[in-house]
Short mmCIF file of C-alpha atoms in Angstrom, two decimals:
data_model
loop_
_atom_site.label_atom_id
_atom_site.label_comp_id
_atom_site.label_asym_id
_atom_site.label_seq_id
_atom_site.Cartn_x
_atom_site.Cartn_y
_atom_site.Cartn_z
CA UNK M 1332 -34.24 -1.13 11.53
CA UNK M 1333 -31.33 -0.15 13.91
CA UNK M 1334 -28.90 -3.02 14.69
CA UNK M 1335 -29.27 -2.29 18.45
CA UNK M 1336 -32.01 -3.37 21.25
CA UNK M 1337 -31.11 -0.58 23.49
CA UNK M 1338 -29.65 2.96 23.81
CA UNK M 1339 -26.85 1.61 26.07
CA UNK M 1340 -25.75 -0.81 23.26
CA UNK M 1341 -26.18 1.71 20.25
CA UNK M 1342 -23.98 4.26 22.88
CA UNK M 1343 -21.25 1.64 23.20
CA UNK M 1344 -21.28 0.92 19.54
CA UNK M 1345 -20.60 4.79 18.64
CA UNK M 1346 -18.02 4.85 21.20
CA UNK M 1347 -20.05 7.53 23.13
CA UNK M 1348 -23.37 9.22 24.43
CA UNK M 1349 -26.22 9.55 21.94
CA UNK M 1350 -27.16 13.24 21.13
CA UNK M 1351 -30.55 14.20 21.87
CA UNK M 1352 -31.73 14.00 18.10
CA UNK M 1353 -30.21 10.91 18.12
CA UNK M 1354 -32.01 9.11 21.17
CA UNK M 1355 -34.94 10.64 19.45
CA UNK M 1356 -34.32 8.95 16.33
CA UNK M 1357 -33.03 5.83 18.02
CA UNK M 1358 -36.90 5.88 19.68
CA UNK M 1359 -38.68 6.14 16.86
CA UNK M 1360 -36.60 3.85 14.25
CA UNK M 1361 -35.49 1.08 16.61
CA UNK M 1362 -38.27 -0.96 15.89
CA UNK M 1363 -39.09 0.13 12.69
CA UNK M 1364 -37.87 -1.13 9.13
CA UNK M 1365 -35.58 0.53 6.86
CA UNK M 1366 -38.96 0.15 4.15
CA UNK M 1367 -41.13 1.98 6.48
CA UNK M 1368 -38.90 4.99 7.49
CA UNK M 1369 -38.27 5.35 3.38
CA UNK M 1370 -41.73 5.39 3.11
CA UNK M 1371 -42.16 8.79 5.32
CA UNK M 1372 -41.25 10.60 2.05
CA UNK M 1373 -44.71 10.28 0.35
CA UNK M 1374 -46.07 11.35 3.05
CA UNK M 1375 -44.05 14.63 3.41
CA UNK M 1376 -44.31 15.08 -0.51
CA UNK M 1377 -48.27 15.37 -0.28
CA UNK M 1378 -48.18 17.42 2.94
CA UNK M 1379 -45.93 19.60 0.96
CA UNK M 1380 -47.27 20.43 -2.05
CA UNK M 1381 -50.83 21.02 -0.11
CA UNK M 1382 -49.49 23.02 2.20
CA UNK M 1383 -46.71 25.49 0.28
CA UNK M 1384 -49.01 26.50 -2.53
CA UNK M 1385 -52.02 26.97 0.03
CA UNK M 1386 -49.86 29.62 2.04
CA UNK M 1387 -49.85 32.02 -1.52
CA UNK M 1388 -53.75 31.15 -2.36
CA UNK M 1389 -54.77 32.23 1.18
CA UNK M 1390 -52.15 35.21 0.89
CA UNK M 1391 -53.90 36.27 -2.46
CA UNK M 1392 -57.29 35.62 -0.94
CA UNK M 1393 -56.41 37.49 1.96
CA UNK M 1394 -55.51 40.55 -0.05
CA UNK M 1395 -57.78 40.94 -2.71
CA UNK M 1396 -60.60 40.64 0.33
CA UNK M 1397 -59.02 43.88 1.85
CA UNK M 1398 -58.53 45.51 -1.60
CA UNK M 1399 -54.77 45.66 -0.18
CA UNK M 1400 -52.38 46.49 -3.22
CA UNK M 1401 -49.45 45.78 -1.08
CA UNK M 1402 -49.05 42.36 -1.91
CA UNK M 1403 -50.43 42.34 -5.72
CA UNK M 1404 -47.52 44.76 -6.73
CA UNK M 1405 -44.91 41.77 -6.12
CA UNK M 1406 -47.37 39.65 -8.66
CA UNK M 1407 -45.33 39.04 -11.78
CA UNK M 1408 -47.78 38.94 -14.02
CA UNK M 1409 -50.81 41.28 -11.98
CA UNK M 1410 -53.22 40.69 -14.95
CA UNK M 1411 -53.56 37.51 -14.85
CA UNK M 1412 -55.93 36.21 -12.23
CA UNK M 1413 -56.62 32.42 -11.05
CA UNK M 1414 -60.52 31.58 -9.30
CA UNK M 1415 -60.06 29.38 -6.22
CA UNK M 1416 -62.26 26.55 -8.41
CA UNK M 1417 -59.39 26.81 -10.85
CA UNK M 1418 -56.48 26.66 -8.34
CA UNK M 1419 -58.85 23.50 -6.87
CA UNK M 1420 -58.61 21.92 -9.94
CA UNK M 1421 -55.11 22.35 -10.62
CA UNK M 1422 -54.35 20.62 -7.22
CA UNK M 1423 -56.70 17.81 -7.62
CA UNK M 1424 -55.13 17.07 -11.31
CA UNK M 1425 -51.67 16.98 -9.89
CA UNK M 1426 -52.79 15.20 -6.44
CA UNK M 1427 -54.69 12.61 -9.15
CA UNK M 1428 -51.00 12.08 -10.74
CA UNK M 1429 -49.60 11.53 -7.31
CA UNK M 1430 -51.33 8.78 -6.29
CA UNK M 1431 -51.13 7.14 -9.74
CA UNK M 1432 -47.98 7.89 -10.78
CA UNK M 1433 -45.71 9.57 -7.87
CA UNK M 1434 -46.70 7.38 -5.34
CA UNK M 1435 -46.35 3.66 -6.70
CA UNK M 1436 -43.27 4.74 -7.99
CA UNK M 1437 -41.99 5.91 -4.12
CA UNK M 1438 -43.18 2.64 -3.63
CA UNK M 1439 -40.85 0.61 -5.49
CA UNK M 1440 -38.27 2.71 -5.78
CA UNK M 1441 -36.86 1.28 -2.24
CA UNK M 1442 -34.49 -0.87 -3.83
CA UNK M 1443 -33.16 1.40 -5.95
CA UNK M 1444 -32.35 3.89 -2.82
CA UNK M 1445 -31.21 0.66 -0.92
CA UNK M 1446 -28.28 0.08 -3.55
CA UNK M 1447 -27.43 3.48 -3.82
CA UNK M 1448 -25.90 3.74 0.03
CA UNK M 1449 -28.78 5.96 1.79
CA UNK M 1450 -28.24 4.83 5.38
CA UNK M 1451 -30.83 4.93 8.24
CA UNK M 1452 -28.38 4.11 11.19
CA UNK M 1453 -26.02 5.75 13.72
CA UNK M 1454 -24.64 8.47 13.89
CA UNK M 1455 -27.33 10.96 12.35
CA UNK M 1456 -25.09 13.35 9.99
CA UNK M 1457 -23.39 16.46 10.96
CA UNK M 1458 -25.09 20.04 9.57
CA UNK M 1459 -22.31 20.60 7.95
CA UNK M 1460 -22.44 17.32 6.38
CA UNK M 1461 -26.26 17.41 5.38
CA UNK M 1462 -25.25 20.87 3.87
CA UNK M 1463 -22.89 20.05 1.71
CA UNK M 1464 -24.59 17.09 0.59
CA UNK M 1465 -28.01 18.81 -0.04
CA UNK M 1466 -25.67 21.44 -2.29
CA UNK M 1467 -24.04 18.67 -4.22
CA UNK M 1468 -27.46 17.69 -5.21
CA UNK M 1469 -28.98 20.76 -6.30
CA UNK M 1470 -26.41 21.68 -8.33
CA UNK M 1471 -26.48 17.89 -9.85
CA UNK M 1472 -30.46 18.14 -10.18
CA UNK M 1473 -30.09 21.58 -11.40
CA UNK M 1474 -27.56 20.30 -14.59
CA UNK M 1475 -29.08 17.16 -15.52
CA UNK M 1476 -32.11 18.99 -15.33
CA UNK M 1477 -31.29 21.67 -17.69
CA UNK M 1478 -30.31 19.83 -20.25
CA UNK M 1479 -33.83 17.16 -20.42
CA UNK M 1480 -35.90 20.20 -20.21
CA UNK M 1481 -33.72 22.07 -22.95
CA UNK M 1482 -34.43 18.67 -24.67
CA UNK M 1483 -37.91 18.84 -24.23
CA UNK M 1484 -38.00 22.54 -25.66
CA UNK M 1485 -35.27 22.10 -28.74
CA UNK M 1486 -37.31 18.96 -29.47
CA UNK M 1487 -40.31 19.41 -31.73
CA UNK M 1488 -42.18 16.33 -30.86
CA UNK M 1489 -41.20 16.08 -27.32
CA UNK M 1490 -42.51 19.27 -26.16
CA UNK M 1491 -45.93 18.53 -28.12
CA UNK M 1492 -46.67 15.43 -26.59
CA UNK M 1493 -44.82 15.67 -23.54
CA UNK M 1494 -43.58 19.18 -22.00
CA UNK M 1495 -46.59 21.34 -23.84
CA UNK M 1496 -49.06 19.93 -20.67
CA UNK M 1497 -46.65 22.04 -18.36
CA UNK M 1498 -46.81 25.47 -20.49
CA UNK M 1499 -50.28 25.26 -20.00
CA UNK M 1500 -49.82 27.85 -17.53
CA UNK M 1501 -48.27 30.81 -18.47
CA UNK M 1502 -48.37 32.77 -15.82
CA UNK M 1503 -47.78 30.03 -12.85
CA UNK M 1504 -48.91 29.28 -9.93
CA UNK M 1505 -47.66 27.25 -7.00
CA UNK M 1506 -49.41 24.41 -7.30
CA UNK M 1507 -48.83 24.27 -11.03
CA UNK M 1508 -44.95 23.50 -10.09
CA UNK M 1509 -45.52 19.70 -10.64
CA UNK M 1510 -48.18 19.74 -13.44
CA UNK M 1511 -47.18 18.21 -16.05
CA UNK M 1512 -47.24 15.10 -17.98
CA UNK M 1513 -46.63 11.80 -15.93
CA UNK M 1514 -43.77 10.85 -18.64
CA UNK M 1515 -42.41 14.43 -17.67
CA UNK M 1516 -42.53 13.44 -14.30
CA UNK M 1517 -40.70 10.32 -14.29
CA UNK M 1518 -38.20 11.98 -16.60
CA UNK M 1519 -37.47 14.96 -14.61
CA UNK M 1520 -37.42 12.78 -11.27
CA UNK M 1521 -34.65 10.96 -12.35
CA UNK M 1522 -32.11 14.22 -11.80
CA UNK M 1523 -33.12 14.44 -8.25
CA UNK M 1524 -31.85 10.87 -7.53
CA UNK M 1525 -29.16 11.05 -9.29
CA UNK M 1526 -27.16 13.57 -6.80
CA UNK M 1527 -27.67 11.17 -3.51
CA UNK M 1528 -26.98 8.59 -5.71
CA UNK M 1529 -23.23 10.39 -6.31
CA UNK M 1530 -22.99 11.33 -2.79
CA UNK M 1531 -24.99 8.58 -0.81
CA UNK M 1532 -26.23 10.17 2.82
CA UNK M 1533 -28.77 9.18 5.69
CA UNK M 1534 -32.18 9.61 5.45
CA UNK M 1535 -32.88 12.48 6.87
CA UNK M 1536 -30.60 14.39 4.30
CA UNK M 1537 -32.60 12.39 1.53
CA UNK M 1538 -36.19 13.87 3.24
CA UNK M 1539 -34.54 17.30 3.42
CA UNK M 1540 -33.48 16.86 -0.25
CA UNK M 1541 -36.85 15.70 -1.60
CA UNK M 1542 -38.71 18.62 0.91
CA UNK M 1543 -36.29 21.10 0.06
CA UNK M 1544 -36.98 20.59 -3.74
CA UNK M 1545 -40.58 21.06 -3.92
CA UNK M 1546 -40.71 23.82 -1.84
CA UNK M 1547 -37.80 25.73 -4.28
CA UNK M 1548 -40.22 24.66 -7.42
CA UNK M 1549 -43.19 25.86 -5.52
CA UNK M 1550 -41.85 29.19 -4.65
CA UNK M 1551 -40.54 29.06 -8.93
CA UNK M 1552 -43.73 28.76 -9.82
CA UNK M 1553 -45.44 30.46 -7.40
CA UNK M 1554 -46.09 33.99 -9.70
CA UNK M 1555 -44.60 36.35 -6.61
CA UNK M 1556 -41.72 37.85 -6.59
CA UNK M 1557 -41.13 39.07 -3.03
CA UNK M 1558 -37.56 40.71 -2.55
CA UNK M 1559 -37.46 39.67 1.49
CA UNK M 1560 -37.46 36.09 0.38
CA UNK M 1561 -34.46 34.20 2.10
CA UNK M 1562 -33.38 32.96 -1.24
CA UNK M 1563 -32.53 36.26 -2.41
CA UNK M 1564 -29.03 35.73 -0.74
CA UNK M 1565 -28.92 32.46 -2.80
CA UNK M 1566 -25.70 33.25 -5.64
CA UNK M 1567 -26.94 32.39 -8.82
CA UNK M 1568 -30.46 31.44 -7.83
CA UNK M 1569 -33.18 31.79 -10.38
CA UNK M 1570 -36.37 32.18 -8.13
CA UNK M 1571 -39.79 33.16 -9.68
CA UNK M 1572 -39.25 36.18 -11.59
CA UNK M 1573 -36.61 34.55 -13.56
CA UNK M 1574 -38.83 31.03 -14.28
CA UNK M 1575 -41.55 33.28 -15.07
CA UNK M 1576 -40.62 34.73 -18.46
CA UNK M 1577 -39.62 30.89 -19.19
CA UNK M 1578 -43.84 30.04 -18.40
CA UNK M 1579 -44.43 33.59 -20.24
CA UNK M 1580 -42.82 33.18 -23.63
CA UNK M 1581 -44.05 29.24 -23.74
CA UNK M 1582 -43.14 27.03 -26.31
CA UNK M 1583 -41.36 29.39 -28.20
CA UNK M 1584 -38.89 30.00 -25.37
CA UNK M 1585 -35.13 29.09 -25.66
CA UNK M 1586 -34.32 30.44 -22.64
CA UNK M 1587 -33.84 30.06 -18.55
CA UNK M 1588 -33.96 26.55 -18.57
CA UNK M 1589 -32.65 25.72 -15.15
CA UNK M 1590 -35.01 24.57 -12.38
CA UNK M 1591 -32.66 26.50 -9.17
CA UNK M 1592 -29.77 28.11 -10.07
CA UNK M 1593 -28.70 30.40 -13.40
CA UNK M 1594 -25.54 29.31 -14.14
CA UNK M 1595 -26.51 26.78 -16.27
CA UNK M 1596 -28.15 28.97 -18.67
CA UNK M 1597 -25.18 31.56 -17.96
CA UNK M 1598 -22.89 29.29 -19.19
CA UNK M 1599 -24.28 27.95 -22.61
CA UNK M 1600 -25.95 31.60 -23.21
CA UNK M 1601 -29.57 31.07 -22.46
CA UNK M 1602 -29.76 33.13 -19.60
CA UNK M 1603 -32.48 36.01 -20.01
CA UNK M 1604 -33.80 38.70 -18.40
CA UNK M 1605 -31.51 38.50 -15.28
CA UNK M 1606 -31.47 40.83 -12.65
CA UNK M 1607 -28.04 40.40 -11.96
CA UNK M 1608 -27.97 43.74 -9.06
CA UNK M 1609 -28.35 41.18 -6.30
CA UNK M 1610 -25.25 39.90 -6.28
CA UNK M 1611 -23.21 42.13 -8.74
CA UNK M 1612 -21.82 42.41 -12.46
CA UNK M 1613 -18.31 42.23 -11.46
CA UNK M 1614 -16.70 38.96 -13.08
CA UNK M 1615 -14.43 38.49 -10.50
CA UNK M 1616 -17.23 38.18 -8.17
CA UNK M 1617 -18.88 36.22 -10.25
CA UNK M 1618 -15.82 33.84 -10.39
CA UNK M 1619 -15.25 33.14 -6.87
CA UNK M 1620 -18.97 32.39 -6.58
CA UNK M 1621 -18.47 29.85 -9.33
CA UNK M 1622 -15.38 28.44 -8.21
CA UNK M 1623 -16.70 27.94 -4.08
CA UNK M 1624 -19.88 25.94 -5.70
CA UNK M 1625 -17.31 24.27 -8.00
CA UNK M 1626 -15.09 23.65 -5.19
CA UNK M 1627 -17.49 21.85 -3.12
CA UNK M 1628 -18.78 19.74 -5.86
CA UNK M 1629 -14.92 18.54 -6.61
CA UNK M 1630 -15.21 16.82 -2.98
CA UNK M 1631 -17.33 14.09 -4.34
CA UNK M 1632 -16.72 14.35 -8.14
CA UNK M 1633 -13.61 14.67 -8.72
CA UNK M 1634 -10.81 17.21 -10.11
CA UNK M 1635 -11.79 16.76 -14.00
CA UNK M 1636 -15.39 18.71 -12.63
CA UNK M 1637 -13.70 21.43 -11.82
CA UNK M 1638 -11.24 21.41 -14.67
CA UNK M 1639 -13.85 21.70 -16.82
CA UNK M 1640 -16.10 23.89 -14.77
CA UNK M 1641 -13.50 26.08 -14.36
CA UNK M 1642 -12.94 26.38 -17.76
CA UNK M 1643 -16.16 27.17 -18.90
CA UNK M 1644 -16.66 30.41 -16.61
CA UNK M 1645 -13.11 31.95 -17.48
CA UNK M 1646 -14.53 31.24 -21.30
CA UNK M 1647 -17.23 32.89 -20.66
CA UNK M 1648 -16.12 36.08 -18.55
CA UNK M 1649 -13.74 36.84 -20.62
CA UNK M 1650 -15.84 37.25 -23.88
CA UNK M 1651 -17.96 39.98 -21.25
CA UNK M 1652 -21.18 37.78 -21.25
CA UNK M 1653 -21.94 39.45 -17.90
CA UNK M 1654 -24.48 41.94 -19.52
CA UNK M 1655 -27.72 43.26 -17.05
CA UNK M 1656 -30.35 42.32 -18.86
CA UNK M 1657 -33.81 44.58 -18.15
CA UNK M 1658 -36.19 43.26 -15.64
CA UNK M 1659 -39.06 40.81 -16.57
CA UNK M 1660 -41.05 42.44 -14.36
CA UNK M 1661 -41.39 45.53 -17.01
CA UNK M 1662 -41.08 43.46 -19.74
CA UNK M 1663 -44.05 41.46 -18.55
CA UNK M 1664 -46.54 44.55 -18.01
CA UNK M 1665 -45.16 46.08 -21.24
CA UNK M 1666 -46.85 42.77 -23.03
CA UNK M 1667 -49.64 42.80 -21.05
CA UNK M 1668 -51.10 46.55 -21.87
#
């Protein structure tokens, strides 16, 4: 709940006139309390994960109705075909852990994001502020992350009882991106509160965090490759076609372990089948791309991050591990005949 009754005071208390987003938020939060406005972010996780993966059923749908091959050549895996009954039951299984699992645990959480710094108040961040911050935490997400699910993989008994449930799929699909086991999911949620909790923002940067997220695993897992994508521009990003050999090769697979960007698995030498054309072989390319996300990192954690970040890529570029791998899109159909 906002410290202030009116605009006029909130106005004075800034030191000048409220923009327009933030009389807007001013309206809606004033009398609201900080609890409720946390709250919003169930609300946009189950909007969300209905309404990504329902945008590539209805494309699919939509094309195999018109026999239309247009869109079924970007499928990474074209052979293997999903019923809508079976994409149903996917969603209601991971919808059932939501409310059981996902949502009491938004619930009571509160506290937890409470201590950690993430305002609600005046002013609402700059974009260049909520940018940073949102890159800070997928590249924190993205390492933590690596290493549990590299865990999870290396680890006989953990992948059995825990990580197996979400290789059930081996050729995803986007509503498969949070199916898993609900000890996977608690484990794997901590990464994604770890970054605001290293770089505390507003609320709005934590909704566009959590949103942001989901939609980047849904679009992982979503068994299209399409090259107009936005993300394509993304340095470094993995996308589907890379996460898909990961689903492909199953529990056997010791590779692409990173849930957004590659240079995780670049790094420590589990990167695989990488089409690296999009953005170049050339290490020094590579290297300034490392060093600008490195840089921006080093403005919350520190200059030992980048020390050792630093030394890391040099490491590897110099012993030439910038080899182009061949696409998983042939290697895929060559398996499949």
């Amino acid at each position: 709940m906002l410290p202030y009754k009116t605009i006029d005071e909130a106005s004075a208390a800034l030191g000048r006139p409220l923009t327009a987003l933030e009389t807007l938020w001013f309206n809606y939060t004033a009398t609201k309390s900080d609890y409720f406005i946390y709250c919003h972010n169930i609300l946009f996780l189950f909007l969300i994960f209905t309404c990504a993966p329902a945008l590539y059923v209805l494309l699919e749908h939509l094309s195999s109705l018109a026999d239309n091959n247009k869109i079924q050549k970007y499928k990474i895996q074209p052979k293997v075909k999903f019923s809508l009954s079976e994409k149903f039951r996917c969603y209601r299984d991971v919808m059932r852990m939501f409310i059981l699992v996902v949502g009491p645990l938004q619930l009571v959480s509160y506290p937890s994001v409470k201590m950690i710094g993430i305002r609600t108040s005046l002013p609402l961040p700059s974009l260049g502020e909520i940018a940073a911050q949102l890159l800070v935490y997928f590249m924190i997400e993205d390492y933590t992350n690596y290493w549990m699910h590299r865990f999870l993989h290396c680890n006989k008994w953990g992948y059995e009882k825990i990580h197996r449930v979400h290789h059930e799929y081996t050729a995803p699909i986007g509503y498969a991106a949070p199916y898993a086991h609900w000890v996977e999911v608690l484990l794997l949620g901590i990464p994604s509160f770890l970054g605001p909790a290293v770089a505390p923002g507003h609320m709005i940067t934590f909704w566009l965090w959590i949103a942001l997220r989901q939609i980047e695993a849904i679009e992982t897992h979503s068994g299209y490759d399409f090259p107009w994508t936005p993300t394509k521009w993304i340095p470094f990003y993995g996308g589907a076609e890379y996460h898909d050999y990961h689903h492909y090769v199953g529990g056997q697979s010791q590779s692409n372990f990173a849930s957004v960007f590659t240079y995780c698995d670049y790094i420590y030498g589990t990167d695989k089948i990488i089409n690296r054309t999009s953005f170049g072989t050339s290490g020094g390319f590579t290297a300034l791309v490392c060093f600008s996300l490195v840089a921006t990192v080093d403005l919350v954690c520190g200059d030992s991050f980048v020390v050792v970040c630093a030394s890391l890529v040099i490491k590897k570029l110099l012993v030439g591990r910038l080899e182009v791998s061949s696409s998983l899109r042939s290697g895929l159909k060559m398996f499949s005949v």
